């Protein structure tokens, strides 16, 4: 006959409890990564922007809701955003290239002198910065930067939502951000989170360099609603989600999954053609439909050139991370920009378009937008690589000889010298001396080695930030330490290893 044994029963119950706890703990342990991953499915940086264009004042009334997750590993007490559009507040500090183009416009514009000066100036007015719940935050708008004090130290992995209300005044003329008689558009009009340097534990606050472009930002996701005149045709970074017409206005909703900045161009534009490439990248070309325009442009040839270059770059370097590339005619000759997903090109006085300039602007989608770098210190990556890829494309596809470098007054500086030392010659310096250095390296190591390296470099740093040192390190990893030493000697005049 079985006899009840209290001690044994208690031991059995205890063992069962231990087993249950172990099983439950195992379930929780297995759940932790899933929970963590679910929490991080949203992008670390999301811009949700609503902007309304006012024709009379040439301004954008804008609200930006920004979601930021701290992935830097350091607690943060402040956030810093660039207000680079403030470069247009003072004509003497505006980009040199823009000033040169605008000088001729100043001479021909038939308006009073004071009115002309006012038209050529712009900038940003910050109205308020709050939390998502509307609590005001302390901020400082100074020297092309917006510094926001956080209500408490932001720990790594945590998220904050902010709302910034501001106004952008667009200057008249041939600017990256401007309006003309027929168009409005550009970039640098949104608050761009600065790059955080973990080694210095600080934000980049350097204002725009008038001698050479110096804007650089981390990747973010953009959801933008533009409220503009109903008659406008719009070209934007990203893809159109929806459009509505209401009370004489066009409400255009767009989204970009991964861009460093959001650009738009609106006004008298008309699409002149489109093309879908082998890798499904879509191309479209948009011209300014201006009254009494007597200079015809072969837009089909423009589209052919870009299609050929983009196909070749996709195969030689790697695919773009966005599905569409839009070509937009600039309002004035000499304007050439390459914001995310858009190539702004200009026609010559005779109506022609410079092919080398067009191809170089296309190549910057790869070397300037997908791969991020500090242009002030590492401009070679954007302009040197894009110029070499242009020469390589023409050599490979059109049997053109490799170009000979021009003689520059910056000859004392190496091809990858910081732009801050090169002044107004920086862009030409990188294009000519950078191309010459890479040609010399390719003559030694062959194009197959360059192809192998550039694909590895592009894959490693797509969507990220890098430097000339990062570029050289991938040469060492993909080719050899000696190949790195030889390229470093060519780019920086460092003594090669024996």
Coordinates of C-alpha atoms in Angstrom, one line a residue:
X1 CA 0.0 0.0 0.0
X2 CA 1.3 3.4 -1.0
X3 CA 2.1 5.8 1.8
X4 CA 2.1 9.5 1.5
X5 CA 5.7 10.9 2.0
X6 CA 5.6 14.7 2.4
X7 CA 9.3 15.3 1.9
X8 CA 9.4 13.3 -1.4
X9 CA 6.3 15.2 -2.6
X10 CA 7.8 18.5 -1.8
X11 CA 11.0 17.6 -3.7
X12 CA 9.0 16.5 -6.8
X13 CA 7.0 19.7 -6.8
X14 CA 10.2 21.7 -6.4
X15 CA 11.9 19.9 -9.3
X16 CA 8.8 20.5 -11.4
X17 CA 8.9 24.2 -10.6
X18 CA 12.6 24.4 -11.5
X19 CA 11.9 22.7 -14.8
X20 CA 9.0 25.1 -15.6
X21 CA 11.2 28.1 -14.7
X22 CA 14.0 26.8 -16.9
X23 CA 11.6 26.3 -19.8
X24 CA 10.1 29.8 -19.3
X25 CA 13.5 31.3 -19.1
X26 CA 14.5 29.6 -22.3
X27 CA 11.4 31.0 -24.0
X28 CA 12.3 34.5 -22.8
X29 CA 15.9 34.1 -23.8
X30 CA 14.8 33.0 -27.3
X31 CA 12.4 35.9 -27.5
X32 CA 14.9 38.6 -26.6
X33 CA 16.5 38.9 -30.1
X34 CA 13.1 38.9 -31.8
X35 CA 11.9 41.7 -29.5
X36 CA 15.1 43.7 -30.0
X37 CA 14.9 43.2 -33.8
X38 CA 11.2 44.2 -33.8
X39 CA 12.1 47.4 -31.9
X40 CA 14.7 48.3 -34.5
X41 CA 12.7 47.7 -37.7
X42 CA 12.0 51.5 -38.0
X43 CA 14.8 53.5 -39.6
X44 CA 17.2 55.3 -37.1
X45 CA 16.5 58.6 -38.8
X46 CA 13.1 59.5 -40.2
X47 CA 12.1 62.9 -41.6
X48 CA 8.4 63.6 -42.0
X49 CA 8.1 66.9 -43.7
X50 CA 5.2 69.1 -44.8
X51 CA 6.1 72.2 -46.8
X52 CA 3.8 74.9 -48.4
X53 CA 5.2 77.2 -51.2
X54 CA 4.2 80.8 -51.1
X55 CA 4.7 82.5 -54.5
X56 CA 4.6 86.1 -53.4
X57 CA 7.4 85.8 -50.8
X58 CA 9.3 82.9 -52.5
X59 CA 9.3 81.0 -49.2
X60 CA 8.5 77.5 -48.0
X61 CA 6.5 77.4 -44.8
X62 CA 7.7 74.1 -43.3
X63 CA 7.1 71.6 -40.4
X64 CA 9.5 68.8 -39.9
X65 CA 8.7 65.9 -37.6
X66 CA 11.9 64.0 -37.0
X67 CA 12.4 60.6 -35.3
X68 CA 15.9 59.9 -34.2
X69 CA 17.3 56.7 -32.6
X70 CA 20.7 57.0 -30.8
X71 CA 22.9 54.4 -32.4
X72 CA 26.2 56.1 -31.6
X73 CA 27.0 54.3 -28.4
X74 CA 27.4 57.5 -26.4
X75 CA 24.7 59.3 -24.3
X76 CA 23.7 62.6 -26.0
X77 CA 22.7 65.8 -24.4
X78 CA 22.0 67.7 -27.7
X79 CA 21.3 67.2 -31.3
X80 CA 22.8 69.3 -34.1
X81 CA 21.2 69.9 -37.5
X82 CA 22.7 71.8 -40.4
X83 CA 20.9 74.9 -41.7
X84 CA 23.1 75.2 -44.8
X85 CA 20.5 77.3 -46.7
X86 CA 21.7 80.1 -44.4
X87 CA 24.8 80.4 -46.7
X88 CA 22.5 82.5 -48.9
X89 CA 22.0 85.2 -46.3
X90 CA 25.1 87.1 -47.3
X91 CA 26.1 87.4 -51.0
X92 CA 29.9 87.6 -50.2
X93 CA 29.7 84.1 -48.4
X94 CA 27.7 82.3 -51.0
X95 CA 29.4 79.6 -53.1
X96 CA 31.9 81.0 -55.5
X97 CA 30.6 79.2 -58.5
X98 CA 27.0 80.5 -57.8
X99 CA 28.4 84.0 -57.4
X100 CA 30.1 83.8 -60.7
X101 CA 27.0 82.6 -62.5
X102 CA 24.8 85.2 -60.7
X103 CA 27.2 88.1 -61.7
X104 CA 26.0 87.9 -65.3
X105 CA 22.4 87.7 -64.1
X106 CA 22.9 90.8 -62.0
X107 CA 24.1 92.6 -65.1
X108 CA 21.1 91.6 -67.3
X109 CA 18.3 91.6 -64.7
X110 CA 16.2 94.7 -65.4
X111 CA 15.3 95.7 -61.9
X112 CA 16.3 98.3 -59.3
X113 CA 19.7 97.6 -57.6
X114 CA 18.2 97.2 -54.1
X115 CA 15.6 94.8 -55.4
X116 CA 18.2 92.7 -57.1
X117 CA 20.3 92.4 -54.0
X118 CA 17.3 91.3 -52.0
X119 CA 16.3 88.8 -54.6
X120 CA 19.7 87.1 -54.6
X121 CA 19.6 86.5 -50.8
X122 CA 17.8 83.9 -48.8
X123 CA 18.0 81.8 -45.6
X124 CA 16.1 80.1 -42.8
X125 CA 14.0 81.4 -39.9
X126 CA 13.4 79.0 -37.1
X127 CA 10.0 79.5 -35.4
X128 CA 10.0 76.7 -32.8
X129 CA 11.4 73.4 -31.7
X130 CA 9.3 71.1 -29.6
X131 CA 8.9 67.5 -28.5
X132 CA 6.2 65.4 -30.2
X133 CA 3.9 66.2 -27.4
X134 CA 4.4 70.0 -27.9
X135 CA 6.8 70.7 -25.0
X136 CA 9.2 73.6 -26.1
X137 CA 12.9 72.8 -26.3
X138 CA 15.8 75.1 -25.9
X139 CA 17.6 75.7 -29.2
X140 CA 20.2 77.9 -30.8
X141 CA 20.1 78.8 -34.5
X142 CA 23.6 80.2 -35.3
X143 CA 26.3 79.9 -37.9
X144 CA 24.3 77.6 -40.3
X145 CA 23.5 75.1 -37.5
X146 CA 20.6 74.4 -35.2
X147 CA 21.6 73.0 -31.8
X148 CA 18.8 71.5 -29.8
X149 CA 19.2 70.8 -26.0
X150 CA 17.5 67.5 -25.1
X151 CA 15.2 67.4 -22.1
X152 CA 17.4 64.6 -20.6
X153 CA 20.5 62.7 -21.6
X154 CA 19.6 60.4 -24.5
X155 CA 21.0 56.9 -23.8
X156 CA 22.2 54.6 -26.6
X157 CA 19.3 52.7 -28.2
X158 CA 16.6 55.2 -27.2
X159 CA 14.4 57.2 -29.5
X160 CA 13.2 60.8 -29.5
X161 CA 10.7 62.6 -31.7
X162 CA 11.0 66.3 -32.4
X163 CA 9.0 68.9 -34.4
X164 CA 10.8 71.9 -36.0
X165 CA 8.8 74.7 -37.6
X166 CA 10.7 77.0 -39.9
X167 CA 10.6 79.1 -43.0
X168 CA 13.0 78.9 -46.0
X169 CA 13.4 82.0 -48.2
X170 CA 14.7 81.0 -51.6
X171 CA 17.1 83.4 -53.4
X172 CA 16.8 84.3 -57.0
X173 CA 19.4 83.1 -59.5
X174 CA 21.7 80.2 -60.3
X175 CA 22.0 78.6 -56.9
X176 CA 21.7 75.0 -55.7
X177 CA 18.7 76.4 -53.8
X178 CA 16.9 79.1 -55.8
X179 CA 14.0 80.3 -57.9
X180 CA 14.0 81.6 -61.5
X181 CA 11.4 83.0 -63.9
X182 CA 10.3 79.4 -64.7
X183 CA 11.4 77.1 -61.9
X184 CA 11.8 76.7 -58.1
X185 CA 14.0 74.1 -56.5
X186 CA 17.1 72.7 -55.0
X187 CA 18.3 71.1 -51.8
X188 CA 19.7 72.0 -48.3
X189 CA 16.2 73.3 -47.4
X190 CA 15.4 70.6 -44.8
X191 CA 17.0 70.2 -41.3
X192 CA 19.9 67.7 -41.9
X193 CA 21.2 65.8 -38.9
X194 CA 24.9 66.5 -38.6
X195 CA 27.4 63.7 -38.6
X196 CA 28.4 62.5 -35.1
X197 CA 32.1 61.8 -34.7
X198 CA 32.4 59.0 -32.0
X199 CA 36.2 59.5 -31.7
X200 CA 35.7 63.2 -30.7
X201 CA 32.3 62.6 -29.1
X202 CA 30.9 65.6 -30.9
X203 CA 28.8 66.8 -33.8
X204 CA 30.1 68.3 -37.0
X205 CA 29.2 72.0 -37.0
X206 CA 31.4 73.3 -39.8
X207 CA 29.6 75.8 -42.0
X208 CA 29.4 75.5 -45.7
X209 CA 32.6 76.2 -47.6
X210 CA 32.1 78.8 -50.3
X211 CA 35.1 77.4 -52.3
X212 CA 34.0 73.8 -52.4
X213 CA 30.8 71.9 -51.4
X214 CA 31.0 70.7 -47.9
X215 CA 27.6 69.3 -47.1
X216 CA 27.5 65.7 -45.9
X217 CA 24.9 63.8 -43.9
X218 CA 24.0 60.4 -42.6
X219 CA 21.4 58.4 -44.5
X220 CA 17.7 58.9 -43.5
X221 CA 14.2 58.0 -44.6
X222 CA 12.1 60.8 -46.0
X223 CA 8.3 61.2 -46.1
X224 CA 7.5 64.6 -47.7
X225 CA 4.3 66.4 -48.5
X226 CA 4.7 69.3 -50.9
X227 CA 1.9 71.9 -51.2
X228 CA 2.6 73.9 -54.4
X229 CA 0.7 75.7 -57.2
X230 CA -1.5 73.3 -59.2
X231 CA 0.1 74.2 -62.5
X232 CA 3.6 73.0 -61.4
X233 CA 5.2 69.8 -62.7
X234 CA 7.3 68.3 -59.9
X235 CA 10.5 66.3 -59.8
X236 CA 11.6 65.0 -56.5
X237 CA 14.0 62.6 -54.7
X238 CA 12.2 59.3 -54.0
X239 CA 9.0 58.0 -55.4
X240 CA 5.5 59.6 -55.6
X241 CA 2.9 58.0 -53.3
X242 CA -0.1 60.2 -54.0
X243 CA -1.2 63.5 -55.5
X244 CA -4.3 65.6 -55.1
X245 CA -5.6 68.9 -56.5
X246 CA -7.5 71.2 -54.2
X247 CA -8.3 74.9 -54.3
X248 CA -5.8 75.5 -57.1
X249 CA -3.0 73.7 -55.2
X250 CA -1.1 70.4 -55.9
X251 CA -0.6 68.2 -52.8
X252 CA 2.3 65.8 -53.7
X253 CA 3.2 63.0 -51.3
X254 CA 6.6 61.3 -51.8
X255 CA 8.8 58.9 -49.9
X256 CA 12.4 57.9 -50.1
X257 CA 13.6 54.9 -48.2
X258 CA 17.3 55.9 -48.0
X259 CA 18.7 59.3 -48.9
X260 CA 21.2 61.8 -47.5
X261 CA 18.9 64.7 -48.4
X262 CA 15.7 65.4 -50.2
X263 CA 15.7 67.6 -53.3
X264 CA 12.8 68.9 -55.4
X265 CA 12.4 70.9 -58.6
X266 CA 9.0 72.4 -59.7
X267 CA 7.6 74.8 -62.2
X268 CA 7.4 74.7 -66.0
X269 CA 8.9 71.3 -66.4
X270 CA 7.8 68.7 -69.0
X271 CA 8.9 65.1 -69.2
X272 CA 10.7 64.5 -72.5
X273 CA 11.3 60.7 -72.2
X274 CA 12.0 57.7 -70.0
X275 CA 13.9 54.5 -70.1
X276 CA 14.1 51.3 -68.0
X277 CA 17.6 49.8 -67.8
X278 CA 18.7 46.2 -67.6
X279 CA 18.7 46.2 -63.8
X280 CA 15.2 47.9 -63.8
X281 CA 16.6 51.3 -62.9
X282 CA 14.2 53.8 -64.4
X283 CA 15.4 57.0 -66.1
X284 CA 13.4 60.1 -67.0
X285 CA 14.5 63.4 -68.5
X286 CA 12.6 66.7 -67.7
X287 CA 13.1 70.0 -69.6
X288 CA 12.0 73.5 -68.7
X289 CA 9.0 74.4 -70.9
X290 CA 9.8 78.1 -71.3
X291 CA 8.1 80.6 -73.5
X292 CA 10.1 81.8 -76.6
X293 CA 12.7 79.1 -76.1
X294 CA 14.5 79.0 -79.5
X295 CA 17.4 76.7 -78.5
X296 CA 16.4 73.1 -79.1
X297 CA 18.1 70.3 -77.1
X298 CA 18.3 66.7 -78.2
X299 CA 16.8 65.2 -75.0
X300 CA 16.8 61.7 -76.5
X301 CA 20.6 62.0 -76.8
X302 CA 20.8 63.1 -73.2
X303 CA 18.8 60.1 -72.1
X304 CA 20.9 57.8 -74.3
X305 CA 24.1 59.1 -72.7
X306 CA 22.9 58.6 -69.2
X307 CA 21.4 55.2 -69.9
X308 CA 24.7 54.0 -71.3
X309 CA 26.7 55.4 -68.3
X310 CA 24.2 54.2 -65.7
X311 CA 24.2 50.7 -67.1
X312 CA 28.0 50.6 -67.2
X313 CA 28.3 52.1 -63.6
X314 CA 25.8 49.6 -62.3
X315 CA 27.8 46.7 -63.8
X316 CA 31.3 48.1 -62.9
X317 CA 30.7 49.6 -59.5
X318 CA 27.3 48.2 -58.2
X319 CA 23.6 49.0 -58.3
X320 CA 22.1 52.2 -57.0
X321 CA 19.9 51.6 -53.8
X322 CA 17.0 53.5 -55.3
X323 CA 14.8 52.5 -58.3
X324 CA 14.8 55.8 -60.3
X325 CA 17.2 58.4 -61.5
X326 CA 15.7 61.7 -62.8
X327 CA 17.4 64.1 -65.1
X328 CA 16.4 67.8 -64.7
X329 CA 17.4 70.7 -66.9
X330 CA 18.8 73.7 -65.0
X331 CA 17.4 77.2 -65.6
X332 CA 20.9 78.6 -66.5
X333 CA 24.0 77.4 -68.2
X334 CA 26.8 76.3 -65.9
X335 CA 24.6 74.8 -63.2
X336 CA 25.3 71.1 -62.5
X337 CA 24.3 69.3 -59.3
X338 CA 23.8 65.7 -58.3
X339 CA 21.4 65.4 -55.3
X340 CA 20.0 62.0 -54.3
X341 CA 18.2 60.4 -57.3
X342 CA 18.4 63.5 -59.4
X343 CA 21.0 64.8 -61.9
X344 CA 20.7 68.6 -62.7
X345 CA 22.3 69.4 -66.1
X346 CA 22.6 72.5 -68.1
X347 CA 22.8 73.3 -71.8
X348 CA 25.4 75.4 -73.5
X349 CA 24.5 78.6 -75.3
X350 CA 24.1 76.7 -78.6
X351 CA 21.7 74.2 -76.9
X352 CA 24.2 71.3 -76.6
X353 CA 24.9 69.4 -73.4
X354 CA 28.5 68.6 -72.3
X355 CA 28.7 64.8 -72.2
X356 CA 31.7 64.6 -69.9
X357 CA 30.0 66.9 -67.4
X358 CA 26.7 64.9 -67.6
X359 CA 28.4 61.5 -67.1
X360 CA 30.5 62.9 -64.1
X361 CA 27.3 64.1 -62.5
X362 CA 25.7 60.7 -63.0
X363 CA 28.8 59.0 -61.5
X364 CA 28.4 61.2 -58.4
X365 CA 25.2 59.3 -57.6
X366 CA 27.6 56.4 -56.7
X367 CA 30.6 58.3 -55.3
X368 CA 28.9 61.2 -53.5
X369 CA 25.4 60.0 -52.5
X370 CA 25.5 56.3 -51.9
X371 CA 29.0 56.5 -50.4
X372 CA 29.2 59.3 -47.9
X373 CA 32.3 61.3 -47.0
X374 CA 33.3 64.7 -45.6
X375 CA 33.9 66.7 -48.7
X376 CA 36.0 69.2 -46.8
X377 CA 38.6 66.6 -46.0
X378 CA 37.9 63.7 -48.4
X379 CA 36.6 65.4 -51.6
X380 CA 38.7 63.1 -53.7
X381 CA 36.1 60.3 -53.1
X382 CA 33.3 62.3 -54.7
X383 CA 35.1 64.3 -57.4
X384 CA 38.3 62.2 -58.0
X385 CA 36.5 58.9 -58.3
X386 CA 33.6 60.3 -60.4
X387 CA 36.1 61.9 -62.8
X388 CA 38.1 58.7 -63.1
X389 CA 35.0 56.6 -63.7
X390 CA 34.0 59.1 -66.4
X391 CA 37.3 58.7 -68.1
X392 CA 37.2 54.9 -67.6
X393 CA 33.7 54.7 -69.2
X394 CA 34.8 56.7 -72.2
X395 CA 38.0 54.7 -72.6
X396 CA 36.1 51.4 -72.2
X397 CA 32.9 52.2 -74.2
X398 CA 34.1 54.7 -76.7
X399 CA 37.8 53.8 -77.2
X400 CA 38.9 57.3 -76.0
X401 CA 42.5 57.6 -74.8
X402 CA 43.1 58.2 -71.1
X403 CA 43.1 62.0 -70.4
X404 CA 46.2 64.0 -69.7
X405 CA 46.1 66.0 -66.4
X406 CA 45.9 69.8 -66.7
X407 CA 48.5 72.0 -65.1
X408 CA 47.1 73.6 -61.9
X409 CA 48.4 76.2 -59.5
X410 CA 47.7 73.6 -56.8
X411 CA 50.4 71.3 -58.2
X412 CA 52.2 71.4 -54.8
X413 CA 49.3 69.5 -53.2
X414 CA 48.7 65.8 -53.6
X415 CA 45.6 64.5 -55.4
X416 CA 43.7 63.7 -52.2
X417 CA 44.6 66.9 -50.3
X418 CA 41.9 68.4 -48.1
X419 CA 39.6 70.8 -50.0
X420 CA 40.1 73.5 -47.4
X421 CA 43.7 73.8 -48.6
X422 CA 42.9 73.9 -52.3
X423 CA 40.4 76.7 -52.4
X424 CA 38.4 77.4 -55.5
X425 CA 40.5 74.9 -57.5
X426 CA 39.5 71.9 -55.4
X427 CA 37.0 70.4 -57.8
X428 CA 39.3 70.7 -60.8
X429 CA 42.2 69.5 -58.7
X430 CA 40.4 66.3 -57.7
X431 CA 39.2 65.7 -61.3
X432 CA 42.5 66.1 -63.0
X433 CA 45.2 65.0 -60.5
X434 CA 42.9 62.4 -59.0
X435 CA 42.2 60.8 -62.4
X436 CA 45.9 60.9 -63.3
X437 CA 46.9 59.2 -60.0
X438 CA 44.3 56.4 -60.5
X439 CA 45.4 55.9 -64.2
X440 CA 49.0 55.5 -63.0
X441 CA 47.9 53.0 -60.4
X442 CA 45.8 51.1 -63.0
X443 CA 48.7 51.0 -65.4
X444 CA 50.6 49.1 -62.7
X445 CA 47.8 46.9 -61.3
X446 CA 45.5 46.6 -64.3
X447 CA 41.8 47.4 -64.7
X448 CA 40.8 44.0 -63.3
X449 CA 42.3 45.0 -59.9
X450 CA 40.5 48.3 -60.0
X451 CA 37.2 46.6 -60.8
X452 CA 37.6 44.2 -58.0
X453 CA 38.5 46.9 -55.5
X454 CA 35.8 49.5 -56.5
X455 CA 33.1 46.8 -56.2
X456 CA 34.3 45.9 -52.7
X457 CA 34.7 49.5 -51.7
X458 CA 31.2 50.3 -52.9
X459 CA 29.6 47.3 -51.2
X460 CA 31.4 48.0 -47.9
X461 CA 30.4 51.7 -47.6
X462 CA 27.1 51.9 -49.4
X463 CA 24.8 54.0 -47.2
X464 CA 27.7 54.7 -44.8
X465 CA 30.4 57.3 -44.2
X466 CA 34.0 56.8 -45.1
X467 CA 37.3 58.6 -45.8
X468 CA 40.4 58.3 -48.0
X469 CA 41.8 56.0 -45.3
X470 CA 38.8 53.8 -45.6
X471 CA 39.3 53.7 -49.3
X472 CA 42.9 52.7 -49.0
X473 CA 42.1 50.0 -46.4
X474 CA 39.8 48.3 -48.8
X475 CA 42.6 48.3 -51.4
X476 CA 44.7 46.5 -48.9
X477 CA 42.0 44.0 -48.1
X478 CA 40.9 43.3 -51.6
X479 CA 44.2 43.6 -53.6
X480 CA 47.3 43.7 -51.3
X481 CA 49.0 45.8 -48.7
X482 CA 51.6 46.8 -51.4
X483 CA 48.8 47.9 -53.7
X484 CA 47.5 50.1 -50.9
X485 CA 51.0 51.5 -50.2
X486 CA 51.4 52.4 -53.9
X487 CA 48.0 54.1 -54.2
X488 CA 48.6 55.9 -50.9
X489 CA 51.9 57.3 -52.3
X490 CA 50.1 58.5 -55.4
X491 CA 47.2 60.1 -53.6
X492 CA 48.9 61.6 -50.5
X493 CA 52.6 61.7 -51.5
X494 CA 53.4 59.4 -48.6
X495 CA 56.5 57.4 -49.0
X496 CA 55.7 53.9 -50.4
X497 CA 56.7 50.9 -48.4
X498 CA 59.6 48.9 -49.9

